[in-house]
Tab-separated table of N, CA, C and O in Angstrom:
chain	number	residue	atom	x	y	z
O	116	MET	N	21.988	-15.257	-10.062
O	116	MET	CA	21.127	-14.401	-9.256
O	116	MET	C	20.848	-13.103	-10.000
O	116	MET	O	21.654	-12.651	-10.795
O	117	ARG	N	19.730	-12.537	-9.667
O	117	ARG	CA	19.355	-11.264	-10.280
O	117	ARG	C	20.007	-10.122	-9.517
O	117	ARG	O	20.114	-10.154	-8.293
O	118	ASN	N	20.409	-9.114	-10.261
O	118	ASN	CA	20.956	-7.897	-9.676
O	118	ASN	C	19.943	-6.783	-9.879
O	118	ASN	O	19.655	-6.410	-11.019
O	119	PHE	N	19.396	-6.274	-8.788
O	119	PHE	CA	18.384	-5.234	-8.862
O	119	PHE	C	19.027	-3.861	-8.728
O	119	PHE	O	19.868	-3.646	-7.858
O	120	GLU	N	18.622	-2.948	-9.584
O	120	GLU	CA	19.079	-1.562	-9.557
O	120	GLU	C	18.058	-0.754	-8.761
O	120	GLU	O	16.853	-0.787	-9.063
O	121	LEU	N	18.520	-0.025	-7.737
O	121	LEU	CA	17.617	0.728	-6.872
O	121	LEU	C	17.296	2.093	-7.473
O	121	LEU	O	18.193	2.853	-7.836
O	122	LEU	N	16.001	2.382	-7.577
O	122	LEU	CA	15.528	3.686	-8.029
O	122	LEU	C	15.086	4.450	-6.789
O	122	LEU	O	14.168	4.033	-6.090
O	123	ASP	N	15.758	5.566	-6.506
O	123	ASP	CA	15.514	6.260	-5.247
O	123	ASP	C	15.116	7.724	-5.391
O	123	ASP	O	14.912	8.405	-4.402
O	124	HIS	N	14.986	8.224	-6.619
O	124	HIS	CA	14.565	9.608	-6.859
O	124	HIS	C	13.180	9.597	-7.507
O	124	HIS	O	12.955	8.883	-8.477
O	125	VAL	N	12.260	10.405	-6.967
O	125	VAL	CA	10.890	10.464	-7.462
O	125	VAL	C	10.595	11.885	-7.928
O	125	VAL	O	10.911	12.842	-7.232
O	126	THR	N	9.953	11.981	-9.111
O	126	THR	CA	9.486	13.268	-9.623
O	126	THR	C	8.062	13.089	-10.109
O	126	THR	O	7.775	12.152	-10.860
O	127	VAL	N	7.174	13.996	-9.700
O	127	VAL	CA	5.790	13.973	-10.159
O	127	VAL	C	5.545	15.248	-10.953
O	127	VAL	O	5.740	16.343	-10.446
O	128	ASP	N	5.120	15.089	-12.213
O	128	ASP	CA	4.752	16.217	-13.061
O	128	ASP	C	3.231	16.288	-13.075
O	128	ASP	O	2.572	15.522	-13.784
O	129	ASN	N	2.671	17.180	-12.276
O	129	ASN	CA	1.216	17.271	-12.154
O	129	ASN	C	0.554	17.714	-13.451
O	129	ASN	O	-0.584	17.345	-13.718
O	130	ALA	N	1.245	18.491	-14.275
O	130	ALA	CA	0.672	18.958	-15.536
O	130	ALA	C	0.423	17.800	-16.498
O	130	ALA	O	-0.612	17.724	-17.147
O	131	SER	N	1.381	16.875	-16.593
O	131	SER	CA	1.244	15.743	-17.515
O	131	SER	C	0.705	14.487	-16.836
O	131	SER	O	0.318	13.537	-17.505
O	132	GLY	N	0.731	14.455	-15.500
O	132	GLY	CA	0.264	13.283	-14.767
O	132	GLY	C	1.265	12.152	-14.733
O	132	GLY	O	0.901	11.011	-14.462
O	133	VAL	N	2.526	12.451	-14.994
O	133	VAL	CA	3.567	11.422	-15.043
O	133	VAL	C	4.362	11.396	-13.740
O	133	VAL	O	4.779	12.440	-13.238
O	134	ILE	N	4.559	10.194	-13.198
O	134	ILE	CA	5.464	10.006	-12.064
O	134	ILE	C	6.690	9.274	-12.597
O	134	ILE	O	6.569	8.316	-13.362
O	135	THR	N	7.871	9.757	-12.217
O	135	THR	CA	9.126	9.208	-12.721
O	135	THR	C	10.013	8.786	-11.558
O	135	THR	O	10.159	9.521	-10.588
O	136	PHE	N	10.586	7.609	-11.692
O	136	PHE	CA	11.523	7.074	-10.708
O	136	PHE	C	12.866	6.903	-11.403
O	136	PHE	O	12.922	6.339	-12.497
O	137	ALA	N	13.939	7.374	-10.779
O	137	ALA	CA	15.264	7.281	-11.386
O	137	ALA	C	16.283	6.852	-10.341
O	137	ALA	O	16.060	7.006	-9.137
O	138	ALA	N	17.392	6.343	-10.834
O	138	ALA	CA	18.490	5.948	-9.955
O	138	ALA	C	19.383	7.148	-9.693
O	138	ALA	O	19.298	8.169	-10.370
O	139	SER	N	20.242	7.008	-8.716
O	139	SER	CA	21.199	8.058	-8.383
O	139	SER	C	22.044	8.405	-9.589
O	139	SER	O	22.226	7.598	-10.504
O	140	GLU	N	22.579	9.601	-9.582
O	140	GLU	CA	23.377	10.106	-10.707
O	140	GLU	C	24.524	9.174	-11.095
O	140	GLU	O	24.827	9.030	-12.254
O	141	GLY	N	25.170	8.543	-10.141
O	141	GLY	CA	26.328	7.709	-10.427
O	141	GLY	C	26.006	6.350	-11.020
O	141	GLY	O	26.894	5.575	-11.348
O	142	SER	N	24.743	6.036	-11.188
O	142	SER	CA	24.332	4.720	-11.654
O	142	SER	C	24.664	4.505	-13.128
O	142	SER	O	24.450	5.376	-13.955
O	143	THR	N	25.159	3.332	-13.449
O	143	THR	CA	25.459	2.973	-14.829
O	143	THR	C	24.170	2.829	-15.624
O	143	THR	O	23.254	2.146	-15.197
O	144	GLY	N	24.084	3.465	-16.780
O	144	GLY	CA	22.911	3.327	-17.645
O	144	GLY	C	21.730	4.169	-17.226
O	144	GLY	O	20.778	4.309	-17.949
O	145	ARG	N	21.772	4.722	-16.008
O	145	ARG	CA	20.700	5.580	-15.465
O	145	ARG	C	19.298	5.027	-15.743
O	145	ARG	O	18.558	5.552	-16.564
O	146	PRO	N	18.921	3.949	-15.071
O	146	PRO	CA	17.581	3.388	-15.280
O	146	PRO	C	16.492	4.362	-14.823
O	146	PRO	O	16.656	5.085	-13.845
O	147	VAL	N	15.382	4.357	-15.555
O	147	VAL	CA	14.246	5.237	-15.270
O	147	VAL	C	12.956	4.457	-15.493
O	147	VAL	O	12.839	3.704	-16.458
O	148	VAL	N	11.980	4.653	-14.611
O	148	VAL	CA	10.631	4.124	-14.791
O	148	VAL	C	9.682	5.310	-14.737
O	148	VAL	O	9.739	6.116	-13.798
O	149	ALA	N	8.844	5.435	-15.756
O	149	ALA	CA	7.844	6.496	-15.792
O	149	ALA	C	6.471	5.860	-15.936
O	149	ALA	O	6.306	4.878	-16.669
O	150	MET	N	5.481	6.418	-15.225
O	150	MET	CA	4.116	5.894	-15.265
O	150	MET	C	3.133	7.044	-15.431
O	150	MET	O	3.360	8.139	-14.912
O	151	ARG	N	2.040	6.726	-16.142
O	151	ARG	CA	0.958	7.686	-16.307
O	151	ARG	C	-0.354	6.934	-16.423
O	151	ARG	O	-0.421	5.907	-17.099
O	152	ARG	N	-1.366	7.445	-15.783
O	152	ARG	CA	-2.683	6.805	-15.864
O	152	ARG	C	-3.342	7.200	-17.170
O	152	ARG	O	-3.363	8.373	-17.547
O	153	GLU	N	-3.851	6.205	-17.888
O	153	GLU	CA	-4.561	6.420	-19.153
O	153	GLU	C	-5.865	5.636	-19.085
O	153	GLU	O	-5.901	4.466	-19.449
O	154	GLY	N	-6.913	6.272	-18.591
O	154	GLY	CA	-8.202	5.592	-18.431
O	154	GLY	C	-8.080	4.428	-17.473
O	154	GLY	O	-7.646	4.588	-16.346
O	155	GLY	N	-8.437	3.234	-17.930
O	155	GLY	CA	-8.383	2.036	-17.101
O	155	GLY	C	-7.018	1.368	-17.080
O	155	GLY	O	-6.873	0.269	-16.549
O	156	TYR	N	-6.005	2.019	-17.636
O	156	TYR	CA	-4.660	1.437	-17.731
O	156	TYR	C	-3.619	2.362	-17.110
O	156	TYR	O	-3.842	3.551	-16.946
O	157	ILE	N	-2.467	1.783	-16.826
O	157	ILE	CA	-1.280	2.542	-16.435
O	157	ILE	C	-0.266	2.343	-17.558
O	157	ILE	O	0.082	1.204	-17.886
O	158	SER	N	0.164	3.419	-18.143
O	158	SER	CA	1.217	3.352	-19.148
O	158	SER	C	2.540	3.364	-18.397
O	158	SER	O	2.825	4.303	-17.650
O	159	LEU	N	3.334	2.313	-18.570
O	159	LEU	CA	4.593	2.167	-17.843
O	159	LEU	C	5.733	2.053	-18.836
O	159	LEU	O	5.680	1.234	-19.758
O	160	SER	N	6.741	2.885	-18.670
O	160	SER	CA	7.932	2.840	-19.509
O	160	SER	C	9.135	2.628	-18.604
O	160	SER	O	9.393	3.423	-17.709
O	161	ALA	N	9.849	1.530	-18.812
O	161	ALA	CA	11.075	1.247	-18.070
O	161	ALA	C	12.226	1.306	-19.062
O	161	ALA	O	12.223	0.575	-20.049
O	162	SER	N	13.175	2.202	-18.817
O	162	SER	CA	14.301	2.322	-19.741
O	162	SER	C	15.615	2.210	-18.994
O	162	SER	O	15.730	2.574	-17.830
O	163	TYR	N	16.570	1.682	-19.707
O	163	TYR	CA	17.922	1.512	-19.186
O	163	TYR	C	18.851	1.887	-20.327
O	163	TYR	O	19.011	1.103	-21.272
O	164	GLY	N	19.399	3.092	-20.258
O	164	GLY	CA	20.157	3.593	-21.404
O	164	GLY	C	19.215	3.702	-22.591
O	164	GLY	O	18.107	4.209	-22.469
O	165	PRO	N	19.599	3.165	-23.764
O	165	PRO	CA	18.741	3.268	-24.938
O	165	PRO	C	17.669	2.174	-25.021
O	165	PRO	O	16.829	2.206	-25.916
O	166	LEU	N	17.664	1.214	-24.112
O	166	LEU	CA	16.673	0.134	-24.128
O	166	LEU	C	15.424	0.538	-23.353
O	166	LEU	O	15.514	1.176	-22.305
O	167	GLU	N	14.255	0.122	-23.855
O	167	GLU	CA	13.000	0.436	-23.175
O	167	GLU	C	12.050	-0.754	-23.258
O	167	GLU	O	11.979	-1.432	-24.280
O	168	ILE	N	11.328	-0.978	-22.171
O	168	ILE	CA	10.206	-1.901	-22.154
O	168	ILE	C	8.985	-1.061	-21.792
O	168	ILE	O	8.991	-0.353	-20.773
O	169	ALA	N	7.960	-1.121	-22.630
O	169	ALA	CA	6.730	-0.374	-22.379
O	169	ALA	C	5.592	-1.356	-22.152
O	169	ALA	O	5.403	-2.284	-22.938
O	170	LEU	N	4.857	-1.165	-21.070
O	170	LEU	CA	3.741	-2.031	-20.713
O	170	LEU	C	2.518	-1.178	-20.407
O	170	LEU	O	2.649	-0.009	-20.040
O	171	ARG	N	1.323	-1.781	-20.522
O	171	ARG	CA	0.073	-1.104	-20.163
O	171	ARG	C	-0.777	-2.027	-19.301
O	171	ARG	O	-1.791	-2.542	-19.751
O	172	PRO	N	-0.378	-2.218	-18.033
O	172	PRO	CA	-1.210	-3.060	-17.156
O	172	PRO	C	-2.511	-2.341	-16.800
O	172	PRO	O	-2.596	-1.119	-16.816
O	173	ARG	N	-3.522	-3.130	-16.478
O	173	ARG	CA	-4.796	-2.556	-16.041
O	173	ARG	C	-4.606	-1.890	-14.679
O	173	ARG	O	-4.007	-2.462	-13.771
O	174	PHE	N	-5.160	-0.685	-14.551
O	174	PHE	CA	-5.023	0.080	-13.319
O	174	PHE	C	-5.543	-0.695	-12.112
O	174	PHE	O	-4.865	-0.813	-11.094
O	175	GLN	N	-6.754	-1.235	-12.213
O	175	GLN	CA	-7.352	-1.927	-11.071
O	175	GLN	C	-6.537	-3.144	-10.653
O	175	GLN	O	-6.374	-3.412	-9.464
O	176	GLU	N	-6.022	-3.871	-11.630
O	176	GLU	CA	-5.221	-5.055	-11.309
O	176	GLU	C	-3.924	-4.659	-10.610
O	176	GLU	O	-3.537	-5.247	-9.598
O	177	LEU	N	-3.241	-3.631	-11.140
O	177	LEU	CA	-1.993	-3.164	-10.532
O	177	LEU	C	-2.243	-2.660	-9.116
O	177	LEU	O	-1.540	-3.043	-8.180
O	178	SER	N	-3.261	-1.847	-8.943
O	178	SER	CA	-3.583	-1.290	-7.634
O	178	SER	C	-3.936	-2.397	-6.636
O	178	SER	O	-3.479	-2.388	-5.492
O	179	ARG	N	-4.736	-3.363	-7.070
O	179	ARG	CA	-5.158	-4.468	-6.197
O	179	ARG	C	-3.959	-5.323	-5.776
O	179	ARG	O	-3.805	-5.655	-4.599
O	180	VAL	N	-3.114	-5.672	-6.739
O	180	VAL	CA	-1.951	-6.508	-6.428
O	180	VAL	C	-1.003	-5.792	-5.472
O	180	VAL	O	-0.532	-6.373	-4.492
O	181	LEU	N	-0.732	-4.523	-5.715
O	181	LEU	CA	0.169	-3.774	-4.834
O	181	LEU	C	-0.415	-3.627	-3.430
O	181	LEU	O	0.319	-3.693	-2.445
O	182	ALA	N	-1.734	-3.433	-3.336
O	182	ALA	CA	-2.373	-3.281	-2.024
O	182	ALA	C	-2.267	-4.560	-1.191
O	182	ALA	O	-2.193	-4.495	0.033
O	183	ARG	N	-2.255	-5.717	-1.845
O	183	ARG	CA	-2.235	-6.999	-1.137
O	183	ARG	C	-0.835	-7.593	-1.005
O	183	ARG	O	-0.681	-8.677	-0.434
O	184	LEU	N	0.156	-6.926	-1.523
O	184	LEU	CA	1.519	-7.439	-1.511
O	184	LEU	C	2.070	-7.492	-0.087
O	184	LEU	O	1.950	-6.533	0.670
O	185	GLN	N	2.638	-8.625	0.273
O	185	GLN	CA	3.240	-8.815	1.591
O	185	GLN	C	4.712	-9.163	1.411
O	185	GLN	O	5.072	-9.872	0.479
O	186	PRO	N	5.559	-8.683	2.322
O	186	PRO	CA	6.975	-9.056	2.224
O	186	PRO	C	7.144	-10.561	2.458
O	186	PRO	O	6.528	-11.126	3.352
O	187	VAL	N	7.954	-11.176	1.601
O	187	VAL	CA	8.227	-12.601	1.732
O	187	VAL	C	9.745	-12.772	1.698
O	187	VAL	O	10.382	-12.473	0.697
O	188	GLU	N	10.286	-13.210	2.807
O	188	GLU	CA	11.730	-13.408	2.902
O	188	GLU	C	12.175	-14.508	1.951
O	188	GLU	O	11.565	-15.574	1.893
O	189	GLY	N	13.194	-14.236	1.174
O	189	GLY	CA	13.763	-15.242	0.284
O	189	GLY	C	13.215	-15.217	-1.130
O	189	GLY	O	13.885	-15.630	-2.057
O	190	LEU	N	11.981	-14.742	-1.330
O	190	LEU	CA	11.419	-14.648	-2.673
O	190	LEU	C	11.599	-13.229	-3.189
O	190	LEU	O	11.416	-12.265	-2.456
O	191	GLN	N	11.932	-13.109	-4.473
O	191	GLN	CA	12.126	-11.775	-5.026
O	191	GLN	C	10.823	-11.190	-5.536
O	191	GLN	O	10.444	-10.102	-5.141
O	192	THR	N	10.149	-11.885	-6.431
O	192	THR	CA	8.861	-11.401	-6.919
O	192	THR	C	7.812	-12.468	-6.656
O	192	THR	O	8.051	-13.656	-6.873
O	193	THR	N	6.656	-12.040	-6.176
O	193	THR	CA	5.623	-12.990	-5.791
O	193	THR	C	4.345	-12.858	-6.608
O	193	THR	O	3.483	-13.716	-6.519
O	194	ARG	N	4.197	-11.795	-7.380
O	194	ARG	CA	2.998	-11.579	-8.182
O	194	ARG	C	3.375	-11.064	-9.565
O	194	ARG	O	4.417	-10.443	-9.741
O	195	GLN	N	2.475	-11.307	-10.540
O	195	GLN	CA	2.665	-10.801	-11.900
O	195	GLN	C	1.386	-10.123	-12.356
O	195	GLN	O	0.283	-10.619	-12.094
O	196	ILE	N	1.542	-8.995	-13.051
O	196	ILE	CA	0.421	-8.262	-13.607
O	196	ILE	C	0.635	-8.212	-15.112
O	196	ILE	O	1.688	-7.762	-15.573
O	197	GLY	N	-0.313	-8.687	-15.886
O	197	GLY	CA	-0.197	-8.683	-17.338
O	197	GLY	C	-0.537	-10.043	-17.905
O	197	GLY	O	-1.360	-10.774	-17.365
O	198	THR	N	0.132	-10.383	-19.007
O	198	THR	CA	-0.117	-11.652	-19.690
O	198	THR	C	1.127	-12.525	-19.619
O	198	THR	O	2.149	-12.113	-19.080
O	199	GLY	N	1.068	-13.684	-20.219
O	199	GLY	CA	2.228	-14.570	-20.256
O	199	GLY	C	3.341	-14.049	-21.148
O	199	GLY	O	4.491	-14.438	-21.014
O	200	GLN	N	3.016	-13.148	-22.068
O	200	GLN	CA	4.014	-12.618	-23.003
O	200	GLN	C	4.609	-11.278	-22.561
O	200	GLN	O	5.705	-10.927	-22.961
O	201	ALA	N	3.874	-10.498	-21.784
O	201	ALA	CA	4.345	-9.194	-21.313
O	201	ALA	C	3.744	-8.947	-19.936
O	201	ALA	O	2.534	-8.912	-19.784
O	202	TYR	N	4.594	-8.799	-18.929
O	202	TYR	CA	4.079	-8.650	-17.572
O	202	TYR	C	5.016	-7.832	-16.707
O	202	TYR	O	6.187	-7.621	-17.037
O	203	LEU	N	4.466	-7.379	-15.596
O	203	LEU	CA	5.228	-6.705	-14.559
O	203	LEU	C	5.212	-7.621	-13.345
O	203	LEU	O	4.152	-7.852	-12.754
O	204	ALA	N	6.364	-8.183	-13.002
O	204	ALA	CA	6.476	-9.005	-11.794
O	204	ALA	C	6.832	-8.066	-10.646
O	204	ALA	O	7.650	-7.158	-10.808
O	205	VAL	N	6.186	-8.249	-9.503
O	205	VAL	CA	6.424	-7.384	-8.354
O	205	VAL	C	6.670	-8.218	-7.107
O	205	VAL	O	6.213	-9.351	-6.987
O	206	GLY	N	7.404	-7.636	-6.199
O	206	GLY	CA	7.672	-8.265	-4.916
O	206	GLY	C	8.000	-7.191	-3.899
O	206	GLY	O	8.430	-6.098	-4.261
O	207	LEU	N	7.793	-7.492	-2.637
O	207	LEU	CA	8.069	-6.539	-1.564
O	207	LEU	C	9.084	-7.153	-0.620
O	207	LEU	O	8.881	-8.259	-0.113
O	208	LYS	N	10.160	-6.437	-0.399
O	208	LYS	CA	11.176	-6.902	0.541
O	208	LYS	C	10.825	-6.428	1.946
O	208	LYS	O	10.103	-5.452	2.117
O	209	PRO	N	11.328	-7.108	2.973
O	209	PRO	CA	11.026	-6.702	4.350
O	209	PRO	C	11.452	-5.268	4.680
O	209	PRO	O	10.861	-4.645	5.557
O	210	ASP	N	12.435	-4.710	3.969
O	210	ASP	CA	12.877	-3.333	4.233
O	210	ASP	C	12.033	-2.284	3.502
O	210	ASP	O	12.339	-1.095	3.541
O	211	GLY	N	10.956	-2.712	2.824
O	211	GLY	CA	10.061	-1.775	2.155
O	211	GLY	C	10.385	-1.507	0.702
O	211	GLY	O	9.671	-0.767	0.037
O	212	VAL	N	11.446	-2.109	0.176
O	212	VAL	CA	11.796	-1.931	-1.233
O	212	VAL	C	10.825	-2.734	-2.097
O	212	VAL	O	10.586	-3.916	-1.846
O	213	LEU	N	10.239	-2.069	-3.090
O	213	LEU	CA	9.318	-2.713	-4.025
O	213	LEU	C	10.111	-3.147	-5.255
O	213	LEU	O	10.695	-2.311	-5.947
O	214	LEU	N	10.158	-4.438	-5.518
O	214	LEU	CA	10.871	-4.956	-6.677
O	214	LEU	C	9.950	-4.936	-7.889
O	214	LEU	O	8.789	-5.342	-7.799
O	215	LEU	N	10.464	-4.454	-9.010
O	215	LEU	CA	9.725	-4.387	-10.268
O	215	LEU	C	10.535	-5.095	-11.346
O	215	LEU	O	11.716	-4.800	-11.519
O	216	ARG	N	9.896	-6.013	-12.064
O	216	ARG	CA	10.558	-6.707	-13.163
O	216	ARG	C	9.682	-6.624	-14.404
O	216	ARG	O	8.954	-7.559	-14.727
O	217	PRO	N	9.713	-5.485	-15.136
O	217	PRO	CA	8.984	-5.446	-16.406
O	217	PRO	C	9.658	-6.430	-17.361
O	217	PRO	O	10.879	-6.416	-17.523
O	218	THR	N	8.856	-7.304	-17.972
O	218	THR	CA	9.402	-8.411	-18.753
O	218	THR	C	8.620	-8.617	-20.040
O	218	THR	O	7.395	-8.574	-20.036
O	219	ILE	N	9.344	-8.877	-21.111
O	219	ILE	CA	8.777	-9.286	-22.393
O	219	ILE	C	9.305	-10.695	-22.661
O	219	ILE	O	10.513	-10.928	-22.639
O	220	VAL	N	8.389	-11.629	-22.913
O	220	VAL	CA	8.774	-13.019	-23.154
O	220	VAL	C	8.782	-13.272	-24.657
O	220	VAL	O	7.799	-12.985	-25.344
O	221	ALA	N	9.887	-13.799	-25.171
O	221	ALA	CA	9.988	-14.106	-26.603
O	221	ALA	C	9.202	-15.385	-26.900
O	221	ALA	O	8.280	-15.390	-27.692
O	222	ASP	N	9.580	-16.453	-26.297
O	222	ASP	CA	8.911	-17.748	-26.361
O	222	ASP	C	9.573	-18.614	-25.311
O	222	ASP	O	10.188	-18.085	-24.389
O	223	ALA	N	9.495	-19.907	-25.442
O	223	ALA	CA	10.065	-20.788	-24.426
O	223	ALA	C	11.590	-20.684	-24.341
O	223	ALA	O	12.186	-21.170	-23.390
O	224	THR	N	12.215	-20.008	-25.311
O	224	THR	CA	13.673	-19.927	-25.309
O	224	THR	C	14.228	-18.761	-24.512
O	224	THR	O	15.420	-18.719	-24.248
O	225	GLY	N	13.405	-17.775	-24.130
O	225	GLY	CA	13.962	-16.688	-23.353
O	225	GLY	C	13.048	-15.494	-23.179
O	225	GLY	O	11.908	-15.472	-23.640
O	226	HIS	N	13.587	-14.485	-22.490
O	226	HIS	CA	12.845	-13.271	-22.210
O	226	HIS	C	13.811	-12.104	-22.037
O	226	HIS	O	15.013	-12.305	-21.890
O	227	LEU	N	13.255	-10.895	-22.039
O	227	LEU	CA	14.012	-9.677	-21.754
O	227	LEU	C	13.309	-8.979	-20.608
O	227	LEU	O	12.088	-8.772	-20.650
O	228	GLY	N	14.038	-8.646	-19.585
O	228	GLY	CA	13.433	-7.975	-18.436
O	228	GLY	C	14.439	-7.090	-17.732
O	228	GLY	O	15.653	-7.276	-17.862
O	229	PHE	N	13.928	-6.119	-17.005
O	229	PHE	CA	14.757	-5.244	-16.179
O	229	PHE	C	14.511	-5.599	-14.726
O	229	PHE	O	13.370	-5.846	-14.320
O	230	ASN	N	15.552	-5.625	-13.924
O	230	ASN	CA	15.459	-5.911	-12.500
O	230	ASN	C	15.642	-4.596	-11.746
O	230	ASN	O	16.767	-4.115	-11.589
O	231	LEU	N	14.533	-4.025	-11.298
O	231	LEU	CA	14.556	-2.711	-10.666
O	231	LEU	C	13.897	-2.783	-9.302
O	231	LEU	O	13.029	-3.628	-9.059
O	232	GLY	N	14.285	-1.884	-8.417
O	232	GLY	CA	13.663	-1.798	-7.104
O	232	GLY	C	13.386	-0.347	-6.762
O	232	GLY	O	14.217	0.514	-7.011
O	233	LEU	N	12.206	-0.075	-6.216
O	233	LEU	CA	11.893	1.270	-5.733
O	233	LEU	C	12.223	1.324	-4.250
O	233	LEU	O	11.761	0.468	-3.482
O	234	SER	N	13.017	2.310	-3.852
O	234	SER	CA	13.336	2.471	-2.440
O	234	SER	C	12.045	2.628	-1.642
O	234	SER	O	10.974	2.896	-2.208
O	235	ASP	N	12.103	2.478	-0.352
O	235	ASP	CA	10.921	2.589	0.498
O	235	ASP	C	10.234	3.944	0.295
O	235	ASP	O	9.009	4.014	0.187
O	236	VAL	N	11.002	5.015	0.201
O	236	VAL	CA	10.439	6.355	-0.017
O	236	VAL	C	9.765	6.428	-1.379
O	236	VAL	O	8.652	6.943	-1.513
O	237	ALA	N	10.404	5.882	-2.423
O	237	ALA	CA	9.831	5.879	-3.769
O	237	ALA	C	8.570	5.014	-3.819
O	237	ALA	O	7.581	5.370	-4.456
O	238	ARG	N	8.586	3.875	-3.139
O	238	ARG	CA	7.405	3.002	-3.088
O	238	ARG	C	6.229	3.722	-2.449
O	238	ARG	O	5.103	3.681	-2.951
O	239	LYS	N	6.480	4.415	-1.354
O	239	LYS	CA	5.409	5.156	-0.684
O	239	LYS	C	4.845	6.241	-1.593
O	239	LYS	O	3.637	6.460	-1.625
O	240	ALA	N	5.701	6.906	-2.360
O	240	ALA	CA	5.250	7.933	-3.311
O	240	ALA	C	4.380	7.299	-4.397
O	240	ALA	O	3.352	7.862	-4.789
O	241	LEU	N	4.766	6.121	-4.888
O	241	LEU	CA	3.970	5.414	-5.893
O	241	LEU	C	2.610	5.035	-5.330
O	241	LEU	O	1.582	5.256	-5.966
O	242	PHE	N	2.587	4.475	-4.125
O	242	PHE	CA	1.334	4.039	-3.510
O	242	PHE	C	0.393	5.223	-3.301
O	242	PHE	O	-0.811	5.093	-3.441
O	243	GLU	N	0.934	6.384	-2.973
O	243	GLU	CA	0.117	7.583	-2.796
O	243	GLU	C	-0.373	8.109	-4.144
O	243	GLU	O	-1.514	8.532	-4.281
O	244	TRP	N	0.493	8.082	-5.150
O	244	TRP	CA	0.158	8.601	-6.479
O	244	TRP	C	-0.923	7.777	-7.152
O	244	TRP	O	-1.801	8.305	-7.803
O	245	LEU	N	-0.885	6.437	-7.018
O	245	LEU	CA	-1.840	5.598	-7.754
O	245	LEU	C	-3.301	5.893	-7.411
O	245	LEU	O	-4.068	6.060	-8.356
O	246	PRO	N	-3.852	5.967	-6.328
O	246	PRO	CA	-3.468	5.417	-5.035
O	246	PRO	C	-3.716	3.909	-4.980
O	246	PRO	O	-4.626	3.411	-5.608
O	247	VAL	N	-2.886	3.234	-4.218
O	247	VAL	CA	-2.997	1.783	-4.094
O	247	VAL	C	-4.267	1.448	-3.339
O	247	VAL	O	-4.579	2.055	-2.327
O	248	GLY	N	-5.010	0.489	-3.870
O	248	GLY	CA	-6.253	0.054	-3.261
O	248	GLY	C	-7.474	0.792	-3.772
O	248	GLY	O	-8.589	0.438	-3.432
O	249	ALA	N	-7.258	1.814	-4.643
O	249	ALA	CA	-8.405	2.568	-5.192
O	249	ALA	C	-9.177	1.693	-6.152
O	249	ALA	O	-8.609	0.858	-6.856
O	250	ASP	N	-10.472	1.890	-6.225
O	250	ASP	CA	-11.324	1.080	-7.086
O	250	ASP	C	-11.515	1.670	-8.475
O	250	ASP	O	-12.027	1.016	-9.351
O	251	SER	N	-11.160	2.923	-8.667
O	251	SER	CA	-11.395	3.527	-9.981
O	251	SER	C	-10.120	3.924	-10.648
O	251	SER	O	-9.068	3.834	-10.134
């Protein structure tokens, strides 16, 4: 089974346009997800200690998928944004936690991914920041 690390602290830097999600201070490895809009893309950096996965999903695709996401009991992630080699898998739990799985696929033999969840408060901050459902 996958073990998801909950990110429950949100910081928005209006000067740089970066939104950052982090885990509580006591968390091992202190996972962090940072996002910034770059034209038609979202620059996403997910780090766990010294490891990082960086993705650039299309803004419209990310916004559209998040806007249509419905909680599904029993399934962890129900949608993917990106390509077969690098993607962000997302899912919504009934309690409002948004699951994020930034993943890099090596080939048929394996992949590297982080199992992260944004708390309900952090998810709402993300949806407002993007904004989810926006066309531009």
